[in-house]
Amino acid sequence: VVIRSTPAVDRLAASSSNEIGHGDISNGMTNELVDGRRMFLRNVLNVGVGGTAAAVGVVVGSGIVMPPMASASGGATAGKYTTIPIAKRRYYGRVQEAVHEFLLMGPAVVKGDMTDPSVQNFFDVNYTVLVEAKRQDISGQCTKKDGNCKGKEIRDSRYNDMKASMYLLGNAFRINQTKAPDNLPTVQAAKKFFKVMDAMEKQVVKKPKTNDTKAQQLYLEALDILDVYLDLVELPPTDS
């Protein structure tokens, strides 16, 4: 099956400077990175469905290859300064896992099918296990009256965890405690990404469509902003 050229496909491949603006946070992004992103999408749009998955797999299989299971543990206390090395150890895995699952939506987005499980699961607040259930027994003995020591797992959407981990990681990239988070390029890039993805979430969750050109445009816009963010936090780009 070949994805033929259609107005929707052309818009996804060619939405560029007229529809994507990054403001002053994108000054560090080179033209080569933008051109490379658009070229990658054009290539994806011109192959079959199987090839689409393979092409996206190439991206995922490089710098953002399936990281180990990333659990949401603790996090920086509000108002407390977290050093960059600590933040990297704490949040890199969660951000990389989120980027991996974000990229897995690519084939469905290329087809315009927002009913696809890869899209719906990314935003489903009950789908992703962020913290696995831990047994609450003592030395192998359950002391609870009801005899239930299995504990409870914590679930949320991968997107919600992506927002939390991207913000916390970005907030750590400051030179002192007095710099306001909103003035950091990393946090600005993260918030710009969230704004676009919040719009996509609203577009695809309640009434998903099988030919959603608006969601395609939002995904492409978010993809470019995500590369800006990844560069700022010293993670490989999505097409590395």
mmCIF file of C-alpha atoms in Angstrom:
data_model
loop_
_atom_site.group_PDB
_atom_site.id
_atom_site.type_symbol
_atom_site.label_atom_id
_atom_site.label_comp_id
_atom_site.label_asym_id
_atom_site.label_seq_id
_atom_site.Cartn_x
_atom_site.Cartn_y
_atom_site.Cartn_z
ATOM 1 C CA VAL A 1 0.000 0.000 0.000
ATOM 2 C CA VAL A 2 1.445 3.337 -1.076
ATOM 3 C CA ILE A 3 0.493 6.647 0.492
ATOM 4 C CA ARG A 4 -0.263 8.732 -2.562
ATOM 5 C CA SER A 5 0.036 12.466 -2.799
ATOM 6 C CA THR A 6 -3.088 14.174 -1.494
ATOM 7 C CA PRO A 7 -3.786 17.663 -0.173
ATOM 8 C CA ALA A 8 -3.515 16.312 3.375
ATOM 9 C CA VAL A 9 -0.180 14.630 2.666
ATOM 10 C CA ASP A 10 1.145 17.700 0.882
ATOM 11 C CA ARG A 11 0.189 19.918 3.809
ATOM 12 C CA LEU A 12 1.907 17.616 6.294
ATOM 13 C CA ALA A 13 5.073 17.429 4.228
ATOM 14 C CA ALA A 14 5.189 21.088 3.327
ATOM 15 C CA SER A 15 3.883 22.912 6.406
ATOM 16 C CA SER A 16 6.839 25.133 6.941
ATOM 17 C CA SER A 17 7.538 28.756 7.658
ATOM 18 C CA ASN A 18 3.969 29.835 6.974
ATOM 19 C CA GLU A 19 2.596 27.629 9.731
ATOM 20 C CA ILE A 20 5.486 26.918 12.067
ATOM 21 C CA GLY A 21 6.941 29.728 14.121
ATOM 22 C CA HIS A 22 9.176 29.202 17.104
ATOM 23 C CA GLY A 23 9.812 32.779 18.174
ATOM 24 C CA ASP A 24 13.029 33.699 19.887
ATOM 25 C CA ILE A 25 13.593 30.253 21.423
ATOM 26 C CA SER A 26 14.528 28.814 18.025
ATOM 27 C CA ASN A 27 17.509 31.050 17.367
ATOM 28 C CA GLY A 28 19.840 28.145 18.085
ATOM 29 C CA MET A 29 18.188 25.810 15.603
ATOM 30 C CA THR A 30 20.039 25.649 12.298
ATOM 31 C CA ASN A 31 18.376 25.681 8.898
ATOM 32 C CA GLU A 32 19.941 22.292 8.268
ATOM 33 C CA LEU A 33 17.998 20.763 11.178
ATOM 34 C CA VAL A 34 14.694 22.193 9.949
ATOM 35 C CA ASP A 35 15.383 21.086 6.378
ATOM 36 C CA GLY A 36 16.406 17.643 7.591
ATOM 37 C CA ARG A 37 13.161 17.252 9.543
ATOM 38 C CA ARG A 38 11.010 18.208 6.567
ATOM 39 C CA MET A 39 13.021 15.997 4.208
ATOM 40 C CA PHE A 40 12.553 13.060 6.580
ATOM 41 C CA LEU A 41 8.777 13.583 6.619
ATOM 42 C CA ARG A 42 8.633 13.878 2.832
ATOM 43 C CA ASN A 43 10.514 10.589 2.555
ATOM 44 C CA VAL A 44 8.137 8.934 5.008
ATOM 45 C CA LEU A 45 5.127 10.217 3.090
ATOM 46 C CA ASN A 46 6.389 8.684 -0.141
ATOM 47 C CA VAL A 47 6.747 5.082 1.060
ATOM 48 C CA GLY A 48 4.260 2.337 1.844
ATOM 49 C CA VAL A 49 2.659 1.830 5.205
ATOM 50 C CA GLY A 50 5.178 -0.867 6.132
ATOM 51 C CA GLY A 51 7.996 1.369 4.969
ATOM 52 C CA THR A 52 6.584 4.195 7.031
ATOM 53 C CA ALA A 53 6.854 2.157 10.188
ATOM 54 C CA ALA A 54 10.364 1.112 9.245
ATOM 55 C CA ALA A 55 11.408 4.680 8.529
ATOM 56 C CA VAL A 56 10.116 5.901 11.860
ATOM 57 C CA GLY A 57 11.809 2.895 13.440
ATOM 58 C CA VAL A 58 15.128 4.106 12.065
ATOM 59 C CA VAL A 59 14.648 7.388 13.890
ATOM 60 C CA VAL A 60 13.619 5.698 17.109
ATOM 61 C CA GLY A 61 16.442 3.215 16.778
ATOM 62 C CA SER A 62 19.205 5.793 16.839
ATOM 63 C CA GLY A 63 19.537 8.422 19.527
ATOM 64 C CA ILE A 64 16.114 7.742 21.029
ATOM 65 C CA VAL A 65 16.233 3.950 21.002
ATOM 66 C CA MET A 66 13.863 2.170 23.397
ATOM 67 C CA PRO A 67 15.170 3.280 26.785
ATOM 68 C CA PRO A 68 14.720 1.103 29.861
ATOM 69 C CA MET A 69 11.371 1.335 31.647
ATOM 70 C CA ALA A 70 11.316 4.847 33.077
ATOM 71 C CA SER A 71 9.373 5.261 36.283
ATOM 72 C CA ALA A 72 8.248 8.527 37.791
ATOM 73 C CA SER A 73 10.185 8.734 41.000
ATOM 74 C CA GLY A 74 10.119 11.673 43.334
ATOM 75 C CA GLY A 75 11.097 14.755 41.383
ATOM 76 C CA ALA A 76 12.523 18.091 42.275
ATOM 77 C CA THR A 77 10.840 19.796 45.197
ATOM 78 C CA ALA A 78 9.165 23.059 44.208
ATOM 79 C CA GLY A 79 11.541 25.949 44.643
ATOM 80 C CA LYS A 80 14.509 23.689 45.261
ATOM 81 C CA TYR A 81 17.606 23.876 43.099
ATOM 82 C CA THR A 82 18.473 20.679 41.211
ATOM 83 C CA THR A 83 21.863 20.411 39.539
ATOM 84 C CA ILE A 84 22.085 19.475 35.877
ATOM 85 C CA PRO A 85 23.882 16.131 36.471
ATOM 86 C CA ILE A 86 21.242 15.076 39.011
ATOM 87 C CA ALA A 87 18.421 16.167 36.695
ATOM 88 C CA LYS A 88 19.940 14.199 33.821
ATOM 89 C CA ARG A 89 20.068 11.027 35.892
ATOM 90 C CA ARG A 90 16.551 11.596 37.179
ATOM 91 C CA TYR A 91 14.709 12.672 34.026
ATOM 92 C CA TYR A 92 16.645 11.624 30.916
ATOM 93 C CA GLY A 93 15.085 8.154 30.890
ATOM 94 C CA ARG A 94 11.558 9.476 31.239
ATOM 95 C CA VAL A 95 12.023 12.100 28.526
ATOM 96 C CA GLN A 96 13.592 9.591 26.133
ATOM 97 C CA GLU A 97 10.797 7.084 26.710
ATOM 98 C CA ALA A 98 8.225 9.807 26.028
ATOM 99 C CA VAL A 99 10.019 10.899 22.850
ATOM 100 C CA HIS A 100 10.130 7.275 21.719
ATOM 101 C CA GLU A 101 6.360 6.894 22.135
ATOM 102 C CA PHE A 102 5.753 10.296 20.553
ATOM 103 C CA LEU A 103 7.636 9.142 17.443
ATOM 104 C CA LEU A 104 5.687 5.885 17.346
ATOM 105 C CA MET A 105 2.599 7.951 16.501
ATOM 106 C CA GLY A 106 4.289 8.998 13.246
ATOM 107 C CA PRO A 107 2.874 6.332 10.879
ATOM 108 C CA ALA A 108 -0.691 6.900 12.126
ATOM 109 C CA VAL A 109 -0.294 10.669 11.858
ATOM 110 C CA VAL A 110 1.018 10.347 8.290
ATOM 111 C CA LYS A 111 -2.175 8.455 7.422
ATOM 112 C CA GLY A 112 -4.244 11.035 9.306
ATOM 113 C CA ASP A 113 -5.758 8.278 11.468
ATOM 114 C CA MET A 114 -6.149 9.606 15.003
ATOM 115 C CA THR A 115 -8.179 6.552 16.033
ATOM 116 C CA ASP A 116 -4.986 4.470 15.902
ATOM 117 C CA PRO A 117 -4.002 2.925 19.272
ATOM 118 C CA SER A 118 -0.549 4.535 19.145
ATOM 119 C CA VAL A 119 -2.214 7.952 19.191
ATOM 120 C CA GLN A 120 -4.979 7.165 21.653
ATOM 121 C CA ASN A 121 -2.674 5.345 24.092
ATOM 122 C CA PHE A 122 -0.240 8.273 24.156
ATOM 123 C CA PHE A 123 -2.956 10.514 25.616
ATOM 124 C CA ASP A 124 -4.848 7.885 27.669
ATOM 125 C CA VAL A 125 -4.550 8.731 31.386
ATOM 126 C CA ASN A 126 -5.177 5.092 32.326
ATOM 127 C CA TYR A 127 -2.844 3.384 29.860
ATOM 128 C CA THR A 128 0.720 3.929 31.068
ATOM 129 C CA VAL A 129 2.037 2.510 34.326
ATOM 130 C CA LEU A 130 4.334 5.206 35.707
ATOM 131 C CA VAL A 131 5.035 3.566 39.047
ATOM 132 C CA GLU A 132 4.667 -0.174 39.426
ATOM 133 C CA ALA A 133 2.796 -1.580 42.396
ATOM 134 C CA LYS A 134 5.056 -2.520 45.305
ATOM 135 C CA ARG A 135 4.259 -5.167 47.827
ATOM 136 C CA GLN A 136 3.717 -3.788 51.297
ATOM 137 C CA ASP A 137 4.472 -6.890 53.330
ATOM 138 C CA ILE A 138 7.171 -7.047 55.986
ATOM 139 C CA SER A 139 9.787 -9.773 55.562
ATOM 140 C CA GLY A 140 7.374 -11.667 53.355
ATOM 141 C CA GLN A 141 4.508 -11.444 55.844
ATOM 142 C CA CYS A 142 1.390 -9.386 55.134
ATOM 143 C CA THR A 143 0.308 -7.546 58.271
ATOM 144 C CA LYS A 144 -2.692 -5.727 56.795
ATOM 145 C CA LYS A 145 -6.086 -6.625 58.214
ATOM 146 C CA ASP A 146 -7.637 -7.212 54.814
ATOM 147 C CA GLY A 147 -4.721 -9.399 53.770
ATOM 148 C CA ASN A 148 -4.028 -7.273 50.703
ATOM 149 C CA CYS A 149 -0.387 -6.245 50.472
ATOM 150 C CA LYS A 150 -0.135 -5.939 46.709
ATOM 151 C CA GLY A 151 -0.030 -2.139 46.721
ATOM 152 C CA LYS A 152 -1.316 0.085 43.952
ATOM 153 C CA GLU A 153 0.313 1.120 40.728
ATOM 154 C CA ILE A 154 0.217 4.706 39.507
ATOM 155 C CA ARG A 155 -1.080 5.280 35.997
ATOM 156 C CA ASP A 156 -1.273 8.349 33.797
ATOM 157 C CA SER A 157 -0.867 9.187 30.139
ATOM 158 C CA ARG A 158 2.589 9.117 28.621
ATOM 159 C CA TYR A 159 1.950 12.675 27.486
ATOM 160 C CA ASN A 160 1.280 13.922 31.033
ATOM 161 C CA ASP A 161 4.475 12.306 32.257
ATOM 162 C CA MET A 162 6.293 13.798 29.280
ATOM 163 C CA LYS A 163 5.141 17.270 30.322
ATOM 164 C CA ALA A 164 6.272 16.772 33.905
ATOM 165 C CA SER A 165 9.686 15.318 33.060
ATOM 166 C CA MET A 166 10.438 17.793 30.261
ATOM 167 C CA TYR A 167 9.628 20.735 32.521
ATOM 168 C CA LEU A 168 11.659 19.439 35.458
ATOM 169 C CA LEU A 169 14.637 18.616 33.239
ATOM 170 C CA GLY A 170 14.458 22.003 31.537
ATOM 171 C CA ASN A 171 14.173 23.803 34.855
ATOM 172 C CA ALA A 172 17.502 22.319 35.967
ATOM 173 C CA PHE A 173 19.390 24.039 33.134
ATOM 174 C CA ARG A 174 20.032 27.289 34.980
ATOM 175 C CA ILE A 175 23.150 28.802 36.418
ATOM 176 C CA ASN A 176 21.695 29.794 39.786
ATOM 177 C CA GLN A 177 18.602 29.573 41.952
ATOM 178 C CA THR A 178 17.511 33.152 41.334
ATOM 179 C CA LYS A 179 16.808 32.775 37.611
ATOM 180 C CA ALA A 180 13.069 32.428 37.016
ATOM 181 C CA PRO A 181 12.146 29.166 35.223
ATOM 182 C CA ASP A 182 10.068 30.985 32.598
ATOM 183 C CA ASN A 183 13.182 32.876 31.493
ATOM 184 C CA LEU A 184 15.072 29.688 30.666
ATOM 185 C CA PRO A 185 15.257 28.759 26.948
ATOM 186 C CA THR A 186 14.737 25.115 27.937
ATOM 187 C CA VAL A 187 11.504 25.854 29.801
ATOM 188 C CA GLN A 188 10.312 28.195 27.056
ATOM 189 C CA ALA A 189 10.830 25.461 24.473
ATOM 190 C CA ALA A 190 9.062 22.905 26.675
ATOM 191 C CA LYS A 191 6.061 25.173 27.188
ATOM 192 C CA LYS A 192 5.835 25.923 23.477
ATOM 193 C CA PHE A 193 5.793 22.180 22.822
ATOM 194 C CA PHE A 194 3.102 21.667 25.474
ATOM 195 C CA LYS A 195 0.918 24.374 23.936
ATOM 196 C CA VAL A 196 0.927 22.666 20.545
ATOM 197 C CA MET A 197 0.488 19.171 21.982
ATOM 198 C CA ASP A 198 -2.345 20.302 24.271
ATOM 199 C CA ALA A 199 -4.124 21.464 21.125
ATOM 200 C CA MET A 200 -3.453 18.100 19.461
ATOM 201 C CA GLU A 201 -4.718 16.238 22.539
ATOM 202 C CA LYS A 202 -7.933 18.239 22.456
ATOM 203 C CA GLN A 203 -8.237 17.553 18.726
ATOM 204 C CA VAL A 204 -7.829 13.768 18.867
ATOM 205 C CA VAL A 205 -9.137 12.495 22.210
ATOM 206 C CA LYS A 206 -12.846 13.276 22.324
ATOM 207 C CA LYS A 207 -13.770 12.788 18.672
ATOM 208 C CA PRO A 208 -10.839 11.181 16.824
ATOM 209 C CA LYS A 209 -10.975 11.273 13.044
ATOM 210 C CA THR A 210 -9.487 9.020 10.378
ATOM 211 C CA ASN A 211 -8.445 11.893 8.121
ATOM 212 C CA ASP A 212 -7.431 14.675 10.488
ATOM 213 C CA THR A 213 -5.270 17.216 8.659
ATOM 214 C CA LYS A 214 -5.299 19.648 11.586
ATOM 215 C CA ALA A 215 -3.809 17.033 13.919
ATOM 216 C CA GLN A 216 -1.183 16.280 11.266
ATOM 217 C CA GLN A 217 -0.129 19.922 11.188
ATOM 218 C CA LEU A 218 0.006 20.128 14.973
ATOM 219 C CA TYR A 219 2.157 16.993 15.190
ATOM 220 C CA LEU A 220 4.603 18.332 12.612
ATOM 221 C CA GLU A 221 4.825 21.658 14.431
ATOM 222 C CA ALA A 222 5.409 19.888 17.755
ATOM 223 C CA LEU A 223 8.090 17.707 16.158
ATOM 224 C CA ASP A 224 10.184 20.713 15.175
ATOM 225 C CA ILE A 225 9.806 22.326 18.604
ATOM 226 C CA LEU A 226 10.749 19.054 20.274
ATOM 227 C CA ASP A 227 14.052 19.023 18.385
ATOM 228 C CA VAL A 228 14.775 22.526 19.695
ATOM 229 C CA TYR A 229 14.134 21.328 23.245
ATOM 230 C CA LEU A 230 16.221 18.169 22.881
ATOM 231 C CA ASP A 231 19.156 20.201 21.621
ATOM 232 C CA LEU A 232 18.903 22.588 24.579
ATOM 233 C CA VAL A 233 18.879 19.768 27.154
ATOM 234 C CA GLU A 234 21.739 17.952 25.417
ATOM 235 C CA LEU A 235 19.750 14.985 24.108
ATOM 236 C CA PRO A 236 20.048 13.685 20.525
ATOM 237 C CA PRO A 237 17.545 15.008 17.968
ATOM 238 C CA THR A 238 14.669 12.843 16.810
ATOM 239 C CA ASP A 239 16.329 12.171 13.454
ATOM 240 C CA SER A 240 19.866 11.556 14.727
#
